[in-house]
Tab-separated table of C-alpha atoms in Angstrom:
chain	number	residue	atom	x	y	z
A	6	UNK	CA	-59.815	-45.621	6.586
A	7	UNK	CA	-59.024	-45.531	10.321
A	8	UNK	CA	-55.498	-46.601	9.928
A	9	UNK	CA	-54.696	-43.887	7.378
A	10	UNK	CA	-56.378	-41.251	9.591
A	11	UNK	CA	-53.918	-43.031	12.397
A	12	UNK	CA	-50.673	-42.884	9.661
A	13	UNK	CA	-51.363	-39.393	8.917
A	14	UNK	CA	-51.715	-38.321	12.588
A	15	UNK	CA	-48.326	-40.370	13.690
A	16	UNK	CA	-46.657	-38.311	10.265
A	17	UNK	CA	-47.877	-35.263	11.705
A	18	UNK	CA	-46.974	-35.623	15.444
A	19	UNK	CA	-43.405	-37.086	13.900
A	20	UNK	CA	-43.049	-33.931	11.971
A	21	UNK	CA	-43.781	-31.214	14.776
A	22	UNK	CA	-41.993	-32.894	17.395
A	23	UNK	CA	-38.661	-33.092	14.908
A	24	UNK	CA	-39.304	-29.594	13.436
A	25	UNK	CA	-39.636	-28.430	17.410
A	26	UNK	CA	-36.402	-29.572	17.521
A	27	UNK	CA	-34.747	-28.418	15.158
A	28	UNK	CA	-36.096	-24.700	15.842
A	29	UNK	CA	-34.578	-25.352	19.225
A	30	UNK	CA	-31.296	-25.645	17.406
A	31	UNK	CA	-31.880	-22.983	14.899
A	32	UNK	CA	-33.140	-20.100	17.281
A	33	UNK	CA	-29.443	-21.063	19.375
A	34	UNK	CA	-27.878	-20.263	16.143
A	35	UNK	CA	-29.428	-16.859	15.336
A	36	UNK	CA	-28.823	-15.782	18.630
A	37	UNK	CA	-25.078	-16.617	18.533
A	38	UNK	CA	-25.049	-15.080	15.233
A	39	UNK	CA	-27.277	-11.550	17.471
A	40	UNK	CA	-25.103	-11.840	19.771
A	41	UNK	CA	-21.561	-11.611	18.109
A	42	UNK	CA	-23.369	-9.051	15.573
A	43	UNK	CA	-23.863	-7.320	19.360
A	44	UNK	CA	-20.325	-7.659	20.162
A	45	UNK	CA	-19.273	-6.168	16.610
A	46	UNK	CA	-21.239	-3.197	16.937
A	47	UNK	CA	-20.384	-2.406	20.471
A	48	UNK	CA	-16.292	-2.897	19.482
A	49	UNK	CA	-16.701	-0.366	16.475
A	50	UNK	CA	-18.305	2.168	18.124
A	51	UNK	CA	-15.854	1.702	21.217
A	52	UNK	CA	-13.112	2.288	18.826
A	53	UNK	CA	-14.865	5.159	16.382
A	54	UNK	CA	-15.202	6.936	20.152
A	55	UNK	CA	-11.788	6.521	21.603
A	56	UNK	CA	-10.099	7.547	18.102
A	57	UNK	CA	-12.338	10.515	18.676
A	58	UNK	CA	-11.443	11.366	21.864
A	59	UNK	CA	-7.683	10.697	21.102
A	60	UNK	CA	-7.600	12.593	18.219
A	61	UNK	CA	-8.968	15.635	19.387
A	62	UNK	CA	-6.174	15.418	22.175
A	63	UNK	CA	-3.711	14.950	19.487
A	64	UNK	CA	-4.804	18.389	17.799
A	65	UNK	CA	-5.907	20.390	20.960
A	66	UNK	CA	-3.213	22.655	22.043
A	67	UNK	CA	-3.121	21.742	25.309
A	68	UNK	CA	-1.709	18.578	26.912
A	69	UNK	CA	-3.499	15.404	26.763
A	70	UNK	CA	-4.699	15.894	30.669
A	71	UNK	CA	-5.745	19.470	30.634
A	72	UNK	CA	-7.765	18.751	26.821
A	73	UNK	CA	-9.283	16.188	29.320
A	74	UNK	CA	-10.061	18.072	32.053
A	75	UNK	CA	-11.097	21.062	29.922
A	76	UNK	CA	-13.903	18.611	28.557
A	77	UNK	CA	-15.915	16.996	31.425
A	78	UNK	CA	-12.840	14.521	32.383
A	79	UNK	CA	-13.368	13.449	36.224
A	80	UNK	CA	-9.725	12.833	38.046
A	81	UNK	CA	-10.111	10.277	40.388
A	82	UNK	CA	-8.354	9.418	43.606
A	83	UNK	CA	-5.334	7.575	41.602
A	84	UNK	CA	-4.539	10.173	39.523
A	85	UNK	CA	-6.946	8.384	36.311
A	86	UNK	CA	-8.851	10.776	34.384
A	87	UNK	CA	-12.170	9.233	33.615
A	88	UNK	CA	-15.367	9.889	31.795
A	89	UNK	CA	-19.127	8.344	31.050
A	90	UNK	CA	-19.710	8.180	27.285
A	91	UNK	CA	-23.681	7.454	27.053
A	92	UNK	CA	-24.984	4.360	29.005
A	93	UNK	CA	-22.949	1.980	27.823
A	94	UNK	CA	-19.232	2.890	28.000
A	95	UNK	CA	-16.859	4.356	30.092
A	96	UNK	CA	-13.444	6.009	29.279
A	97	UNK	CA	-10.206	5.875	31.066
A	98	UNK	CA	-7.277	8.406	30.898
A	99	UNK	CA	-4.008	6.873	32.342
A	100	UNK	CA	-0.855	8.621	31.860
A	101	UNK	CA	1.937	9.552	33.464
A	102	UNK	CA	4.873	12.752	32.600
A	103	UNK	CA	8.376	13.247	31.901
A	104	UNK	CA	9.740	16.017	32.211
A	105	UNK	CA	12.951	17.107	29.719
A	106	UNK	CA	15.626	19.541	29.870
A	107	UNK	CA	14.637	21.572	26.970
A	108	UNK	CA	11.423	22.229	28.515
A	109	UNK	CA	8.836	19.821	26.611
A	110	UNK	CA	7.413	17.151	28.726
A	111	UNK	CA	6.310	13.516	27.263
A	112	UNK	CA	3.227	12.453	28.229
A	113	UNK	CA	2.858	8.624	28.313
A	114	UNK	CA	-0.649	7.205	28.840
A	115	UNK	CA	-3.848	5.150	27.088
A	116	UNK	CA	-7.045	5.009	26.661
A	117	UNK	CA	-8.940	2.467	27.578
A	118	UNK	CA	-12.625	1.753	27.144
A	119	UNK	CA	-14.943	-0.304	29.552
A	120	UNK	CA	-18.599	-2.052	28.933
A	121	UNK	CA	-20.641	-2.493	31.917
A	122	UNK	CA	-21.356	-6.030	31.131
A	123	UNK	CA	-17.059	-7.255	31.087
A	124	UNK	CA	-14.126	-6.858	33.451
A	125	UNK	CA	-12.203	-6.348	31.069
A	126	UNK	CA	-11.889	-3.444	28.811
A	127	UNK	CA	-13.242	-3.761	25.479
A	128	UNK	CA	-9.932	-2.049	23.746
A	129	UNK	CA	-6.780	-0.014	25.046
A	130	UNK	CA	-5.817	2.547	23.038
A	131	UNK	CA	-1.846	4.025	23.117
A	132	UNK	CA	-1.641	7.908	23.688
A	133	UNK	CA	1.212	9.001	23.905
A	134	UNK	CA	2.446	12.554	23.095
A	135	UNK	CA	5.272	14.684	23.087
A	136	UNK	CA	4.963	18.827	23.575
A	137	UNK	CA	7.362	20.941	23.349
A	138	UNK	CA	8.194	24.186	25.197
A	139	UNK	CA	6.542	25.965	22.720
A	140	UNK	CA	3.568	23.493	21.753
A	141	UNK	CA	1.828	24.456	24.860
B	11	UNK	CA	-73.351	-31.457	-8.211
B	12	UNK	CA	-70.249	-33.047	-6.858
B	13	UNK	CA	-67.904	-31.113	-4.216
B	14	UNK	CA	-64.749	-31.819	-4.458
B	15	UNK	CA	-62.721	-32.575	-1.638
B	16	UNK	CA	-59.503	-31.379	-0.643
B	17	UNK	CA	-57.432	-33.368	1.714
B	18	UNK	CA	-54.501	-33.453	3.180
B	19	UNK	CA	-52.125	-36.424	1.927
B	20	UNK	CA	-49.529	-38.695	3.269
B	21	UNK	CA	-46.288	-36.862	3.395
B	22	UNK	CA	-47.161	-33.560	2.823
B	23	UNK	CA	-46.452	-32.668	6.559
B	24	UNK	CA	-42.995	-34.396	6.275
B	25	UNK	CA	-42.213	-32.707	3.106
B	26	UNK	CA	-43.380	-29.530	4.481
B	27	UNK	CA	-41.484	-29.930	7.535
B	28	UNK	CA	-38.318	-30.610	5.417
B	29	UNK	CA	-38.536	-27.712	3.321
B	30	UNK	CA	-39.039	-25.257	6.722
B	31	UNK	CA	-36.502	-27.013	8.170
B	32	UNK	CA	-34.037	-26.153	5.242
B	33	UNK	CA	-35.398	-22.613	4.880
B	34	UNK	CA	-34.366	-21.813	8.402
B	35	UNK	CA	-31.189	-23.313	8.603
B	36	UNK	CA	-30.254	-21.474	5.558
B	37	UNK	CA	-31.074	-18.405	6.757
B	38	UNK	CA	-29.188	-18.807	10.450
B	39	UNK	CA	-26.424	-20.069	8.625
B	40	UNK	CA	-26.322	-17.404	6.306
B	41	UNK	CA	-26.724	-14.849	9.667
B	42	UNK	CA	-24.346	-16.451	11.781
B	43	UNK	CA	-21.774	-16.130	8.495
B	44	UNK	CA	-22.351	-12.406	8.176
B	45	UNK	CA	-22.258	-11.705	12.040
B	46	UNK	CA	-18.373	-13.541	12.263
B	47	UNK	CA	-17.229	-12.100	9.146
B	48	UNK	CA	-18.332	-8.674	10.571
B	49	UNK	CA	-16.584	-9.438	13.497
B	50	UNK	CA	-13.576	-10.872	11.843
B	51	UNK	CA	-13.508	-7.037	9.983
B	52	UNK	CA	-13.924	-4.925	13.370
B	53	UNK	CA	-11.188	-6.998	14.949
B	54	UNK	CA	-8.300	-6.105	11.629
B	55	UNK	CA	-9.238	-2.764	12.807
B	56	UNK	CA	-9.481	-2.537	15.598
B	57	UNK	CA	-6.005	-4.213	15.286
B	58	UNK	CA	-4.854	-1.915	12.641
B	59	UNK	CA	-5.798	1.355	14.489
B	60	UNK	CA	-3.731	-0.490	17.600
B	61	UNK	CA	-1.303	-0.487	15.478
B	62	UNK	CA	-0.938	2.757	14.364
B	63	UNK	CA	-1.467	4.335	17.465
B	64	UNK	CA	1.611	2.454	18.979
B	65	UNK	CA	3.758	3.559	16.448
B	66	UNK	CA	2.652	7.056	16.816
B	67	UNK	CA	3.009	6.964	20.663
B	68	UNK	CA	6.830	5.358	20.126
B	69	UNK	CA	7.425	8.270	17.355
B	70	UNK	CA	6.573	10.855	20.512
B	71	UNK	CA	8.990	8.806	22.534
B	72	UNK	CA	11.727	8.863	19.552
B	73	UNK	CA	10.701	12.852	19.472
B	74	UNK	CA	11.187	13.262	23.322
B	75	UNK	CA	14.820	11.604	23.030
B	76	UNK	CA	15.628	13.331	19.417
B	77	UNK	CA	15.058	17.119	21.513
B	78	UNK	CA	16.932	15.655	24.584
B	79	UNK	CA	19.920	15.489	22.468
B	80	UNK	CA	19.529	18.175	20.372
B	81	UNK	CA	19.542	20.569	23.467
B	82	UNK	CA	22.464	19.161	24.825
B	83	UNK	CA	24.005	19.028	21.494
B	84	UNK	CA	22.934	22.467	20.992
B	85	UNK	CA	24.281	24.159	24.068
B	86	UNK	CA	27.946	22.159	23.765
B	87	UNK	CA	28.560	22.788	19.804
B	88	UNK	CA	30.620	26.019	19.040
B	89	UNK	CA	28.965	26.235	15.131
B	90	UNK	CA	26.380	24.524	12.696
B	91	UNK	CA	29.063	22.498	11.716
B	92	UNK	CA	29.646	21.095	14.380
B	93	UNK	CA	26.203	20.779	15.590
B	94	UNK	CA	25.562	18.380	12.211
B	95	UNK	CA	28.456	16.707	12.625
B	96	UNK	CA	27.690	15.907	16.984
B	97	UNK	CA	24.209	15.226	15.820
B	98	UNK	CA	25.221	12.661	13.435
B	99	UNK	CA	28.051	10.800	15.244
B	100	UNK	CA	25.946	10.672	18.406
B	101	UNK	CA	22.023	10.452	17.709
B	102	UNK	CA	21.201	6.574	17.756
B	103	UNK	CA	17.427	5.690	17.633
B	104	UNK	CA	15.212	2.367	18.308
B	105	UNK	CA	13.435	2.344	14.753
B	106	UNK	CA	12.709	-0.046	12.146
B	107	UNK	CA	14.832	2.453	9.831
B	108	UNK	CA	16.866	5.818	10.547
B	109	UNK	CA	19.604	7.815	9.031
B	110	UNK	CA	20.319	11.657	8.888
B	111	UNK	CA	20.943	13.602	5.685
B	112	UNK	CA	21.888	16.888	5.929
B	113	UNK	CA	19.661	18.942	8.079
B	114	UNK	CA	17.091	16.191	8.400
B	115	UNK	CA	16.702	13.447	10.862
B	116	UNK	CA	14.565	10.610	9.347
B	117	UNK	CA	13.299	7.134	11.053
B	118	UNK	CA	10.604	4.702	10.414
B	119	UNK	CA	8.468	2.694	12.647
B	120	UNK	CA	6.258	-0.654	12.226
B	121	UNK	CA	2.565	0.198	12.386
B	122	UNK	CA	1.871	-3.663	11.641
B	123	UNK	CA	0.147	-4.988	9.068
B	124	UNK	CA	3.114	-3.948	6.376
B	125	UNK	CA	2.538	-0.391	7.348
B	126	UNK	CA	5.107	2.310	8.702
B	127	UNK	CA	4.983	5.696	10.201
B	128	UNK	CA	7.622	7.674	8.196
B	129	UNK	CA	8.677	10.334	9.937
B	130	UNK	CA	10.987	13.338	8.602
B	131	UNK	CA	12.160	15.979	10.876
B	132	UNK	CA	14.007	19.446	9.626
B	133	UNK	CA	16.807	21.241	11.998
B	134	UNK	CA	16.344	24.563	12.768
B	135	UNK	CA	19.616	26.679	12.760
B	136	UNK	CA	21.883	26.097	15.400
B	137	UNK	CA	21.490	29.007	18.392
B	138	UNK	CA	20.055	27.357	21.741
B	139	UNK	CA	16.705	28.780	21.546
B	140	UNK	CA	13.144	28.191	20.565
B	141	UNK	CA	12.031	24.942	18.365
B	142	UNK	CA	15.672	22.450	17.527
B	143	UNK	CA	13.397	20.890	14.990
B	144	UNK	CA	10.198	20.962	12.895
B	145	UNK	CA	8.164	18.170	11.567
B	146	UNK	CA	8.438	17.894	7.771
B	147	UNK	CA	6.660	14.620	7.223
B	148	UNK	CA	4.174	12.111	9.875
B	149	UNK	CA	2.597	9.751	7.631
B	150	UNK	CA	1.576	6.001	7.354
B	151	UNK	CA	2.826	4.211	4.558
B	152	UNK	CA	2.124	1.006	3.273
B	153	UNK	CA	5.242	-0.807	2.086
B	154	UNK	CA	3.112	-3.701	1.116
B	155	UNK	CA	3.853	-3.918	-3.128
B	156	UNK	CA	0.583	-3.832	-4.886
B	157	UNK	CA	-1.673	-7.115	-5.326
B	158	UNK	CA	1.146	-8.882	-3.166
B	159	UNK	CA	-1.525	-11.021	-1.504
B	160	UNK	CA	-2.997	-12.145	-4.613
B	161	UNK	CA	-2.439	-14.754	-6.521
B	162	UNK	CA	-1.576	-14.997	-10.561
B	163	UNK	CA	-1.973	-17.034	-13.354
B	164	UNK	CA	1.300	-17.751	-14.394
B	165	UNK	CA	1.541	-17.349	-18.150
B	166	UNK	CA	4.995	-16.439	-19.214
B	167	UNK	CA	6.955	-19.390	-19.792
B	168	UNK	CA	10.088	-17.606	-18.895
B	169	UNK	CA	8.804	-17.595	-14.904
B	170	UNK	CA	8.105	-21.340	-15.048
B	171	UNK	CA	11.934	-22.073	-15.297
């Protein structure tokens, strides 16, 4: 009776100390699955808000800068038009003009979106646009 | 009366543990799955939107040159003949495809992913002033035939050959 009260209590110990283990492994795998679910999420709504931003530039009747500007944009020192979207991201406007001889001026730039957590930003975004004389 | 006894058997804890075990690797497997294929579907487009945006911002480019030379063109030619025909023998654009056709200038660029941005400009008439050109057509087309990726039975014996 004593040694099946012993077998039972080894079977027992055995089994927590391998299921421990195994939750050890398991919990690293949901939160690698959290954490690129986390990365997802913050990507897509980095890109849903620069296409925003970008395509309300696009349509605005002013040029890319001044639609900037005329919406909370902060120029800094270098010339980069910047602004805080929420607590999480931060926008960058860099561009720089040509001028033409017909009057319209190309305005070469992107946007670029930055997470506090990375150096690097999360996406870069091409805007470049073209107004004519009579565009603005 | 007797009382019966309920105890707890040899094995039960393994087989307990097993199943638990199972259950929860299942389910982080099955979590970890969904959270990369999500991923795998933000990055295509993300990508995609990339894409498209570079083509649009080399389109403005193409635009910038396209006026450039039609306000040279338009202050040297003497008539709207001549302003077709100068526009035609000298206009030369970086894009995937590009030709003229009467009073419309059109040229294609690669939006990746099979896709282009077709883009169709009409001339206004020849006299130095105001818009040279207005934009008929901006769109994104996918050149990609339909089902392309897929794959088919092949059931005609004629194919086979």
């Amino acid at each position: 009776m004593r040694s099946k009260h012993s077998t039972l209590l080894t079977e027992i110990i055995i089994a927590l100390l391998f299921f421990s283990l195994s939750s050890i492994i398991m919990v690293q795998l949901f939160a690698a699955g959290y954490e690129k679910s986390l990365d997802s999420k913050l990507s897509s709504q980095a890109l849903y808000c620069a296409q925003d931003w970008a395509e309300q530039a696009i349509a605005a009747p002013l040029s890319p800068p001044d639609f900037f500007k005329s919406n909370g944009w902060v120029e800094t020192e270098d010339g980069v038009l910047s602004y805080q979207h929420g607590d999480t991201l931060t926008l960058e406007y860099t561009f720089q003009l040509s001028q033409g001889n017909g009057g319209g001026v190309l305005y070469t730039g992107s946007l670029s979106l930055q997470a506090p957590r990375d150096d690097a930003p999360l996406l870069t975004l091409p805007l470049t646009q073209y107004r004519r004389e009579g565009d603005l | 009366m007797n009382k019966q006894e309920y105890r707890i058997g040899t094995g039960f804890s393994t087989l307990l543990m097993i199943f638990l075990v199972l259950c929860i690797t299942t389910l982080g497997i099955l979590s970890l799955v969904s959270a990369r294929v999500d991923m795998k579907q933000t990055t295509r487009n993300l990508e995609m939107s990339q894409g498209y945006y570079e083509a649009s911002g080399k389109a403005q480019e193409l635009l910038f040159q396209i006026d450039q030379t039609l306000y040279t063109l338009a202050h040297s030619a003497t008539s709207q003949d001549d302003y077709l025909a100068q526009i035609k023998r000298t206009l030369t654009l970086d894009a995937s495809d590009f030709f003229i056709e009467d009073d419309s200038i059109f040229f294609s660029i690669d939006a990746t992913k099979e896709r282009y941005l077709d883009v169709t400009l009409t001339l206004t008439p020849y006299d130095g002033k105001g818009s040279r050109y207005t934009i008929a057509a901006y769109q994104l087309t996918d050149h990609q035939a339909w089902g392309e990726e897929e794959t088919f039975l092949n059931l005609l014996q004629e194919d086979n050959e």
